Amino acid sequence: KLTHLILRGGDSGPNYSQDMVIGASTWLKDQNLHAKIMIDCSHANSGKDEKKQAVVAGKVAKQIADADEGLNIGGVMLESFLSAGRQEISKRMTYGVSVTDACMDWDTTEVVLRKLGEAVRQRRRKFTIEGQKAEMERIKQ
């Protein structure tokens, strides 16, 4: 029963908040499904505004860094290309600009990926240190 759920937001707005992630994870567990959540930082979670993707990703990074061991965020989705924005297909197109969804430019993407990577490292350090302390306490008893 391996699966994952993608939180993209919807008509009622964004759904990447910690409460939404916990609720989705709980629902998956209740269905006896693998409770991994992927958060789409684009689409309705950013109002389809490529400039807001970095803000959404920053909030997701904070959830990852601050979370307890039960956090089930397994990944993120980003709309990224060489240059920011989107364009219609025409005879006069700009190289490196998306023709589908609006995208962050590469420089912004690099910053976002570094923040997400640091959040993962912070979380791993947190549990490594706490895990080591707990093991030391167990050994002392």
Short mmCIF file of C-alpha atoms in Angstrom, two decimals:
data_model
loop_
_atom_site.label_atom_id
_atom_site.label_comp_id
_atom_site.label_asym_id
_atom_site.label_seq_id
_atom_site.Cartn_x
_atom_site.Cartn_y
_atom_site.Cartn_z
CA LYS A 1 0.00 0.00 0.00
CA LEU A 2 2.71 2.43 -0.99
CA THR A 3 1.27 5.76 -2.01
CA HIS A 4 1.75 9.45 -1.58
CA LEU A 5 -0.65 12.36 -1.53
CA ILE A 6 0.05 15.67 -3.23
CA LEU A 7 -1.33 18.77 -1.52
CA ARG A 8 -1.86 21.32 -4.31
CA GLY A 9 -4.38 23.62 -2.68
CA GLY A 10 -7.83 24.10 -4.14
CA ASP A 11 -10.91 26.28 -4.43
CA SER A 12 -10.86 26.86 -0.68
CA GLY A 13 -7.24 28.04 -0.79
CA PRO A 14 -3.83 26.68 0.18
CA ASN A 15 -3.46 23.38 2.03
CA TYR A 16 0.21 23.22 3.00
CA SER A 17 -0.18 24.35 6.63
CA GLN A 18 1.02 22.03 9.37
CA ASP A 19 -2.59 21.31 10.38
CA MET A 20 -3.47 20.33 6.82
CA VAL A 21 -0.39 18.11 6.52
CA ILE A 22 -1.20 16.38 9.83
CA GLY A 23 -4.83 15.94 8.79
CA ALA A 24 -3.90 14.44 5.44
CA SER A 25 -1.34 12.16 7.07
CA THR A 26 -3.87 10.98 9.64
CA TRP A 27 -6.41 10.27 6.90
CA LEU A 28 -3.88 8.20 4.95
CA LYS A 29 -2.97 6.22 8.07
CA ASP A 30 -6.67 5.64 8.81
CA GLN A 31 -6.98 4.15 5.31
CA ASN A 32 -3.98 1.87 6.02
CA LEU A 33 -1.96 3.69 3.38
CA HIS A 34 1.63 4.89 3.41
CA ALA A 35 1.39 8.39 4.89
CA LYS A 36 3.85 10.38 2.76
CA ILE A 37 2.83 13.88 1.75
CA MET A 38 4.19 15.88 -1.17
CA ILE A 39 3.48 19.60 -1.12
CA ASP A 40 3.04 21.47 -4.37
CA CYS A 41 4.46 24.95 -3.81
CA SER A 42 2.78 26.13 -7.00
CA HIS A 43 -0.81 25.92 -8.27
CA ALA A 44 -3.45 26.86 -5.69
CA ASN A 45 -0.92 26.80 -2.83
CA SER A 46 0.71 29.89 -4.36
CA GLY A 47 -2.31 31.28 -6.17
CA LYS A 48 -0.51 30.32 -9.42
CA ASP A 49 1.88 33.22 -8.73
CA GLU A 50 5.45 32.09 -9.36
CA LYS A 51 6.74 34.80 -7.00
CA LYS A 52 4.83 33.23 -4.09
CA GLN A 53 6.31 29.76 -4.61
CA ALA A 54 9.45 30.71 -2.71
CA VAL A 55 7.31 31.96 0.21
CA VAL A 56 5.35 28.69 0.29
CA ALA A 57 8.56 26.67 0.07
CA GLY A 58 10.02 28.70 2.95
CA LYS A 59 7.02 27.89 5.14
CA VAL A 60 7.29 24.21 4.21
CA ALA A 61 11.02 24.30 5.02
CA LYS A 62 10.18 25.69 8.46
CA GLN A 63 7.73 22.82 9.03
CA ILE A 64 10.43 20.34 8.06
CA ALA A 65 13.09 21.90 10.28
CA ASP A 66 10.79 22.33 13.31
CA ALA A 67 8.88 19.06 13.05
CA ASP A 68 8.78 16.12 15.37
CA GLU A 69 9.60 12.63 14.16
CA GLY A 70 6.05 12.08 12.92
CA LEU A 71 6.30 14.61 10.10
CA ASN A 72 5.34 12.96 6.86
CA ILE A 73 6.43 15.53 4.27
CA GLY A 74 8.30 13.42 1.75
CA GLY A 75 8.85 16.01 -0.96
CA VAL A 76 7.88 19.23 -2.64
CA MET A 77 6.93 20.21 -6.16
CA LEU A 78 8.24 23.42 -7.69
CA GLU A 79 7.55 25.07 -11.05
CA SER A 80 10.97 26.11 -12.27
CA PHE A 81 12.63 27.09 -15.53
CA LEU A 82 15.48 29.25 -16.76
CA SER A 83 13.55 32.54 -16.57
CA ALA A 84 10.56 33.55 -14.45
CA GLY A 85 6.98 33.68 -15.66
CA ARG A 86 5.15 32.08 -18.55
CA GLN A 87 4.30 32.95 -22.12
CA GLU A 88 1.83 32.01 -24.79
CA ILE A 89 3.08 30.08 -27.79
CA SER A 90 3.63 32.55 -30.59
CA LYS A 91 6.03 33.43 -33.39
CA ARG A 92 7.98 35.74 -31.04
CA MET A 93 8.82 33.71 -27.96
CA THR A 94 11.44 34.33 -25.30
CA TYR A 95 13.97 31.57 -24.78
CA GLY A 96 13.86 30.02 -21.30
CA VAL A 97 10.32 31.12 -20.35
CA SER A 98 7.70 28.44 -19.74
CA VAL A 99 4.76 27.93 -22.08
CA THR A 100 2.77 25.98 -19.50
CA ASP A 101 2.60 27.09 -15.86
CA ALA A 102 4.35 30.18 -14.52
CA CYS A 103 7.76 29.26 -13.15
CA MET A 104 10.37 30.62 -10.79
CA ASP A 105 13.64 31.54 -12.44
CA TRP A 106 16.72 29.41 -11.89
CA ASP A 107 18.36 31.77 -9.37
CA THR A 108 15.26 31.73 -7.16
CA THR A 109 15.01 27.95 -7.52
CA GLU A 110 18.58 27.57 -6.33
CA VAL A 111 17.88 29.65 -3.20
CA VAL A 112 14.69 27.67 -2.48
CA LEU A 113 16.45 24.31 -2.88
CA ARG A 114 19.25 25.42 -0.55
CA LYS A 115 16.69 26.47 2.12
CA LEU A 116 14.85 23.17 1.81
CA GLY A 117 18.12 21.25 2.00
CA GLU A 118 19.16 23.13 5.14
CA ALA A 119 15.77 22.39 6.71
CA VAL A 120 16.29 18.67 6.12
CA ARG A 121 19.80 18.86 7.59
CA GLN A 122 18.46 20.71 10.67
CA ARG A 123 15.79 18.09 11.19
CA ARG A 124 18.29 15.24 10.84
CA ARG A 125 20.68 16.89 13.32
CA LYS A 126 17.84 17.44 15.76
CA PHE A 127 16.89 13.78 15.83
CA THR A 128 20.44 12.57 15.75
CA ILE A 129 21.35 14.67 18.82
CA GLU A 130 18.10 13.91 20.66
CA GLY A 131 18.39 10.26 19.77
CA GLN A 132 21.95 10.11 21.09
CA LYS A 133 20.96 11.83 24.35
CA ALA A 134 18.04 9.45 24.87
CA GLU A 135 20.27 6.45 24.25
CA MET A 136 22.83 7.76 26.75
CA GLU A 137 20.09 8.19 29.37
CA ARG A 138 18.86 4.66 28.70
CA ILE A 139 22.36 3.25 29.14
CA LYS A 140 22.87 5.12 32.43
CA GLN A 141 19.78 3.45 33.93
#
